[in-house]
Short mmCIF file of C-alpha atoms in Angstrom, two decimals:
data_model
loop_
_atom_site.label_atom_id
_atom_site.label_comp_id
_atom_site.label_asym_id
_atom_site.label_seq_id
_atom_site.Cartn_x
_atom_site.Cartn_y
_atom_site.Cartn_z
CA MET A 105 -0.11 0.22 -0.23
CA ASP A 106 1.36 3.72 -0.72
CA ILE A 107 0.98 6.50 1.11
CA SER A 108 -2.77 7.93 0.61
CA LEU A 109 -3.73 11.71 0.64
CA ARG A 110 -5.95 10.61 3.26
CA HIS A 111 -2.80 9.64 5.22
CA ILE A 112 -1.17 13.20 4.37
CA GLU A 113 -4.32 14.70 5.05
CA VAL A 114 -4.83 13.49 8.97
CA PHE A 115 -0.21 14.33 9.17
CA ARG A 116 -1.32 18.18 8.57
CA ALA A 117 -4.14 18.05 10.92
CA ILE A 118 -2.08 16.62 13.85
CA MET A 119 0.68 18.54 13.08
CA GLN A 120 -2.20 22.10 13.01
CA ALA A 121 -3.84 20.68 15.92
CA GLY A 122 -0.86 19.05 18.08
CA SER A 123 -2.85 16.61 19.26
CA VAL A 124 -4.86 13.38 17.95
CA THR A 125 -8.19 14.78 19.74
CA GLY A 126 -7.22 18.09 17.66
CA ALA A 127 -7.27 16.42 14.94
CA ALA A 128 -10.19 14.56 14.48
CA ARG A 129 -12.08 17.43 15.33
CA LEU A 130 -10.38 19.04 12.65
CA LEU A 131 -11.30 15.98 9.92
CA PHE A 132 -14.91 15.82 12.18
CA THR A 133 -13.47 11.79 12.60
CA SER A 134 -12.64 9.95 15.48
CA GLN A 135 -9.54 9.90 17.57
CA PRO A 136 -9.32 5.89 16.90
CA THR A 137 -9.73 7.01 13.26
CA VAL A 138 -7.14 9.15 13.63
CA SER A 139 -4.58 7.09 15.03
CA ARG A 140 -4.72 4.42 13.20
CA GLU A 141 -4.04 6.52 10.08
CA LEU A 142 -1.36 8.11 11.67
CA GLY A 143 -0.09 4.92 12.37
CA ARG A 144 -0.15 3.22 8.97
CA LEU A 145 1.47 6.21 7.66
CA GLU A 146 4.43 6.11 10.14
CA SER A 147 4.24 2.25 8.93
CA LEU A 148 4.64 2.72 5.37
CA SER A 149 7.12 5.71 5.21
CA GLY A 150 9.02 4.19 7.70
CA LEU A 151 9.42 7.09 9.60
CA CYS A 152 9.18 8.14 13.63
CA LEU A 153 7.06 11.43 13.22
CA PHE A 154 6.33 11.70 16.74
CA ASP A 155 7.48 11.40 20.60
CA ARG A 156 4.57 10.22 22.90
CA GLU A 157 4.88 12.36 26.05
CA GLY A 158 2.34 12.11 28.64
CA GLY A 159 -0.41 11.76 25.72
CA ARG A 160 1.30 14.64 23.58
CA LEU A 161 2.87 13.69 20.24
CA LEU A 162 5.39 16.16 19.98
CA PRO A 163 6.22 16.16 16.21
CA THR A 164 10.14 14.86 15.39
CA ALA A 165 12.92 16.69 13.21
CA GLN A 166 11.66 14.09 10.53
CA ALA A 167 8.01 15.45 10.62
CA MET A 168 9.22 19.03 10.50
CA LEU A 169 10.77 17.81 7.47
CA LEU A 170 7.80 16.26 5.76
CA LEU A 171 5.52 19.17 6.96
CA GLU A 172 7.71 20.95 4.51
CA GLU A 173 6.67 18.68 1.40
CA VAL A 174 3.10 18.71 2.32
CA GLU A 175 2.60 22.45 2.42
CA ARG A 176 3.94 22.76 -0.73
CA ALA A 177 1.28 20.55 -1.93
CA TYR A 178 -1.04 21.93 -0.43
CA VAL A 179 -0.42 25.33 -2.10
CA GLY A 180 -0.67 22.96 -5.39
CA LEU A 181 -3.97 21.81 -4.45
CA GLU A 182 -5.10 25.57 -3.42
CA ARG A 183 -3.96 26.78 -6.67
CA ILE A 184 -6.27 23.93 -8.94
CA ASN A 185 -9.07 24.96 -6.58
CA SER A 186 -8.67 29.01 -7.27
CA VAL A 187 -7.88 27.73 -11.24
CA ALA A 188 -11.23 25.68 -10.74
CA ARG A 189 -13.06 29.12 -8.93
CA SER A 190 -12.12 31.25 -11.97
CA ILE A 191 -13.34 29.22 -14.51
CA ARG A 192 -17.03 28.93 -13.16
CA ARG A 193 -17.20 32.54 -12.86
CA PHE A 194 -15.99 32.74 -16.37
CA GLU A 195 -18.93 30.45 -17.96
CA HIS A 196 -17.73 31.67 -21.54
CA GLY A 197 -14.27 31.21 -21.73
CA GLN A 198 -10.85 33.02 -20.11
CA LEU A 199 -7.54 34.28 -21.96
CA SER A 200 -4.56 34.55 -19.56
CA LEU A 201 -1.54 37.38 -20.26
CA SER A 202 1.70 37.92 -19.02
CA CYS A 203 3.21 41.01 -19.63
CA LEU A 204 5.47 43.82 -18.11
CA PRO A 205 4.38 46.02 -15.05
CA LEU A 206 4.35 48.95 -17.62
CA PHE A 207 1.98 47.09 -19.97
CA SER A 208 -0.58 46.39 -17.73
CA GLN A 209 -0.74 50.16 -16.35
CA THR A 210 -0.60 52.01 -20.39
CA LEU A 211 -1.19 50.07 -23.26
CA LEU A 212 -3.91 46.96 -21.90
CA PRO A 213 -6.76 48.83 -20.01
CA ARG A 214 -7.61 50.62 -23.41
CA VAL A 215 -7.12 46.79 -25.28
CA CYS A 216 -8.74 44.87 -22.61
CA LYS A 217 -11.70 47.95 -22.77
CA HIS A 218 -12.19 47.34 -26.49
CA PHE A 219 -11.81 43.28 -26.73
CA GLN A 220 -14.53 43.11 -23.46
CA THR A 221 -17.13 45.35 -25.71
CA LEU A 222 -16.62 42.87 -28.43
CA HIS A 223 -16.40 39.53 -26.53
CA PRO A 224 -18.13 40.16 -23.23
CA GLY A 225 -18.25 37.39 -20.51
CA ILE A 226 -14.68 36.36 -21.76
CA GLY A 227 -12.40 36.69 -18.48
CA LEU A 228 -8.99 38.24 -19.09
CA SER A 229 -6.10 37.12 -16.41
CA ILE A 230 -3.84 39.48 -16.22
CA THR A 231 0.12 38.70 -14.55
CA ALA A 232 2.94 41.68 -14.57
CA GLN A 233 5.55 40.26 -13.52
CA GLU A 234 9.50 41.68 -14.41
CA SER A 235 12.28 39.87 -16.43
CA PRO A 236 13.53 37.49 -16.52
CA LEU A 237 10.30 35.74 -14.59
CA LEU A 238 8.34 36.93 -17.34
CA GLU A 239 10.15 35.27 -20.55
CA GLU A 240 10.52 32.28 -17.58
CA SER A 241 6.91 31.82 -17.45
CA LEU A 242 6.36 32.40 -21.46
CA THR A 243 9.14 29.56 -22.11
CA ALA A 244 7.21 26.92 -19.29
CA GLN A 245 3.81 28.05 -21.59
CA ARG A 246 1.73 29.18 -18.30
CA TYR A 247 -0.13 31.77 -20.82
CA ASP A 248 -1.91 32.44 -23.65
CA LEU A 249 -0.09 35.60 -24.55
CA GLY A 250 2.64 37.87 -23.39
CA LEU A 251 4.19 41.43 -24.20
CA THR A 252 7.53 41.95 -23.67
CA GLU A 253 10.24 44.67 -24.70
CA SER A 254 12.82 42.71 -25.57
CA GLU A 255 12.96 41.77 -29.23
CA HIS A 256 15.08 38.23 -27.81
CA LEU A 257 12.15 35.50 -27.68
CA PRO A 258 11.51 33.24 -24.89
CA ARG A 259 12.31 29.93 -26.21
CA GLY A 260 9.29 27.95 -27.20
CA THR A 261 7.65 31.13 -28.47
CA GLN A 262 6.84 33.18 -31.57
CA GLY A 263 6.97 37.23 -31.92
CA GLU A 264 5.61 40.27 -33.41
CA LEU A 265 6.94 43.77 -33.14
CA LEU A 266 3.14 45.71 -31.86
CA PHE A 267 4.73 48.71 -30.96
CA CYS A 268 7.28 50.82 -32.27
CA ALA A 269 7.74 54.51 -31.28
CA ASP A 270 10.91 56.68 -30.21
CA MET A 271 12.26 57.07 -26.19
CA VAL A 272 11.16 60.80 -25.47
CA CYS A 273 12.57 63.71 -23.13
CA ILE A 274 10.25 64.47 -19.85
CA LEU A 275 10.79 67.65 -18.18
CA ALA A 276 8.92 69.32 -15.67
CA GLU A 277 6.14 71.79 -17.02
CA ASP A 278 8.65 75.06 -16.17
CA HIS A 279 12.22 73.95 -17.16
CA PRO A 280 14.48 75.98 -19.37
CA LEU A 281 14.98 73.42 -21.73
CA LEU A 282 11.52 73.80 -22.49
CA ALA A 283 12.09 76.63 -25.09
CA ARG A 284 13.86 74.37 -27.30
CA THR A 285 11.34 72.05 -29.23
CA ARG A 286 13.65 69.25 -29.84
CA LEU A 287 16.27 68.44 -27.50
CA THR A 288 19.55 67.37 -28.82
CA LEU A 289 22.39 65.12 -26.53
CA GLU A 290 24.52 68.75 -26.26
CA ASP A 291 21.36 70.09 -23.73
CA PHE A 292 21.95 67.48 -21.09
CA HIS A 293 25.18 68.11 -20.44
CA GLY A 294 25.08 69.29 -16.90
CA GLN A 295 21.70 68.38 -16.03
CA ASP A 296 20.85 66.72 -13.18
CA PHE A 297 19.27 63.44 -14.71
CA ILE A 298 17.01 60.51 -13.35
CA ASN A 299 18.05 57.53 -14.89
CA LEU A 300 16.58 53.64 -14.82
CA SER A 301 18.73 51.24 -13.69
CA GLY A 302 21.79 49.66 -15.14
CA LEU A 303 20.11 46.48 -16.14
CA ASP A 304 17.41 48.14 -18.39
CA ILE A 305 18.10 47.88 -21.98
CA TYR A 306 17.50 51.00 -23.17
CA ARG A 307 19.21 52.93 -20.28
CA GLN A 308 22.88 51.01 -21.43
CA SER A 309 22.04 52.16 -24.98
CA LEU A 310 21.71 55.67 -23.85
CA ASP A 311 24.10 55.68 -21.71
CA GLU A 312 26.34 54.45 -25.02
CA HIS A 313 25.32 57.13 -26.91
CA PHE A 314 25.83 60.09 -24.12
CA ARG A 315 29.41 58.51 -23.73
CA GLN A 316 30.29 58.73 -27.42
CA ALA A 317 28.93 62.30 -27.99
CA GLY A 318 31.44 63.45 -24.46
CA VAL A 319 28.05 64.44 -22.59
CA ASP A 320 28.50 64.16 -18.74
CA ARG A 321 24.87 64.29 -17.24
CA ARG A 322 24.78 64.44 -13.62
CA ILE A 323 23.01 61.23 -12.54
CA VAL A 324 21.01 62.11 -9.38
CA ILE A 325 18.51 59.37 -8.77
CA GLU A 326 17.95 55.77 -10.53
CA THR A 327 15.17 53.69 -10.33
CA THR A 328 14.23 50.57 -11.88
CA ASN A 329 10.61 51.87 -13.59
CA ALA A 330 9.31 54.52 -15.46
CA ALA A 331 6.40 55.59 -13.37
CA SER A 332 8.71 56.41 -10.68
CA VAL A 333 11.07 58.37 -13.22
CA CYS A 334 8.12 60.62 -13.57
CA ALA A 335 7.21 60.79 -10.70
CA MET A 336 11.00 62.20 -10.01
CA VAL A 337 10.75 64.60 -12.53
CA ARG A 338 7.81 66.10 -11.87
CA GLN A 339 9.28 67.05 -8.22
CA ARG A 340 11.96 68.66 -10.27
CA LEU A 341 14.48 66.64 -9.19
CA GLY A 342 16.13 66.05 -13.23
CA VAL A 343 14.75 65.23 -16.40
CA ALA A 344 14.62 61.96 -18.06
CA ILE A 345 14.63 60.24 -21.66
CA ILE A 346 12.12 57.17 -20.97
CA ASN A 347 9.41 55.28 -23.69
CA PRO A 348 6.45 56.88 -25.14
CA LEU A 349 4.00 55.17 -23.46
CA SER A 350 4.89 55.90 -19.72
CA ALA A 351 5.53 59.21 -20.70
CA MET A 352 1.54 59.47 -22.59
CA GLU A 353 0.30 58.80 -19.49
CA GLU A 354 1.87 61.82 -18.17
CA VAL A 355 0.60 64.35 -20.42
CA GLY A 356 -1.46 67.45 -18.51
CA ARG A 357 -0.33 65.74 -14.74
CA GLY A 358 2.10 68.56 -14.29
CA LEU A 359 5.34 66.82 -17.43
CA ALA A 360 6.12 68.02 -20.45
CA ILE A 361 7.60 66.01 -23.53
CA ARG A 362 10.05 66.84 -25.82
CA PRO A 363 11.11 64.99 -28.75
CA PHE A 364 15.38 63.60 -28.96
CA GLU A 365 16.73 64.51 -31.87
CA LEU A 366 18.59 60.69 -31.37
CA SER A 367 16.07 58.02 -32.51
CA VAL A 368 15.85 55.09 -29.92
CA PRO A 369 13.34 52.54 -31.10
CA TYR A 370 10.73 51.61 -28.42
CA ARG A 371 9.43 48.55 -29.00
CA VAL A 372 7.09 45.90 -27.49
CA MET A 373 6.66 42.48 -28.55
CA LEU A 374 3.69 39.97 -29.07
CA ILE A 375 4.52 36.81 -27.58
CA ARG A 376 2.50 33.65 -28.22
CA PRO A 377 3.59 29.72 -26.90
CA GLU A 378 4.14 27.72 -29.69
CA TYR A 379 2.85 24.23 -27.53
CA ARG A 380 0.01 25.70 -25.81
CA PRO A 381 -3.47 24.97 -26.88
CA SER A 382 -4.89 28.57 -28.52
CA SER A 383 -7.84 29.16 -26.97
CA SER A 384 -10.44 30.68 -29.82
CA PHE A 385 -10.41 33.93 -28.32
CA VAL A 386 -7.40 34.66 -28.84
CA GLU A 387 -6.87 35.91 -32.14
CA GLY A 388 -9.88 38.25 -31.10
CA PHE A 389 -7.57 39.81 -28.23
CA CYS A 390 -4.36 39.88 -30.64
CA GLN A 391 -6.77 41.91 -33.25
CA SER A 392 -7.62 44.27 -30.48
CA LEU A 393 -4.00 44.46 -29.44
CA ARG A 394 -2.75 45.76 -32.62
CA ALA A 395 -5.56 47.98 -32.97
CA GLN A 396 -4.49 49.95 -30.21
CA ALA A 397 -0.86 49.90 -30.53
CA LYS A 398 -1.62 51.57 -34.18
CA ALA A 399 -3.68 53.97 -32.80
CA LEU A 400 -1.28 54.52 -29.65
CA GLU A 401 1.33 55.51 -32.30
CA ALA A 402 -0.28 57.70 -34.38
CA GLN A 403 -1.43 59.44 -30.76
CA VAL A 404 2.37 59.83 -29.88
CA GLY A 405 3.25 61.04 -32.94
CA GLN A 406 0.68 63.95 -32.50
CA ILE A 407 1.66 64.47 -28.71
CA VAL A 408 5.87 64.76 -29.80
CA LEU A 409 5.40 66.68 -32.77
CA GLY A 410 2.77 69.12 -30.02
CA GLY A 411 5.45 69.00 -27.89
#
């Protein structure tokens, strides 16, 4: 006989309650039943899980090690229950997507509104993740779709260029550089500058351009996301160059946009897993993504040209 889920259930209840009597109450069964199942578990596993002292059960080191694995199993069961509840809530279907947090705040709200207007009743599950967890989950085929800003596709996926527009400069609304309609590399010489973290691929590209031009900015703050960069610029702590999606969200909120003379294209890639069964709703959502991305590209152009 192998160890069964019932044996594990009894063991976990004893660990939680601290006694056979308490475990029996948790499981709505009798004390003899709990004692019998515990004895079977110890016999089948070959482990001594509890020391008996004065009618009390004291977990052994082996019991504590086993509990770690049991709790991981229960986390998996809870995930199954969560998925089942989610499926019940969305009777007509559900689509799952993973993306960088930036896209969940900028591109996707418009897309979701457009999609649900066309496909009411379809549930959407959006998981925002930073790299490299995002790429790992897409490689593992855990999601129907993904959105990244890297042209290097995760293994086992197909990619499509969804959005492309140049990085832009952002400044506080009263900054002297707003007198210029377009900013050059040299305009940033000696300026207090808010930068993204050193691991950001676009920050690395911009740093190299400034280095080659011999332009020395004063890097006063580094932060990990564009929303934080915008907040720092709004407080007049410096100027910055960021992706156009985040910049557009800040128009009219104390920040101004200026185009950058240097073309640094910012790209959004639509990722589709090759081995995950495709939902019938995926293509409809992709169409909504393409439509909104095209509209955003046009909107970026209008805002930048308008200064």
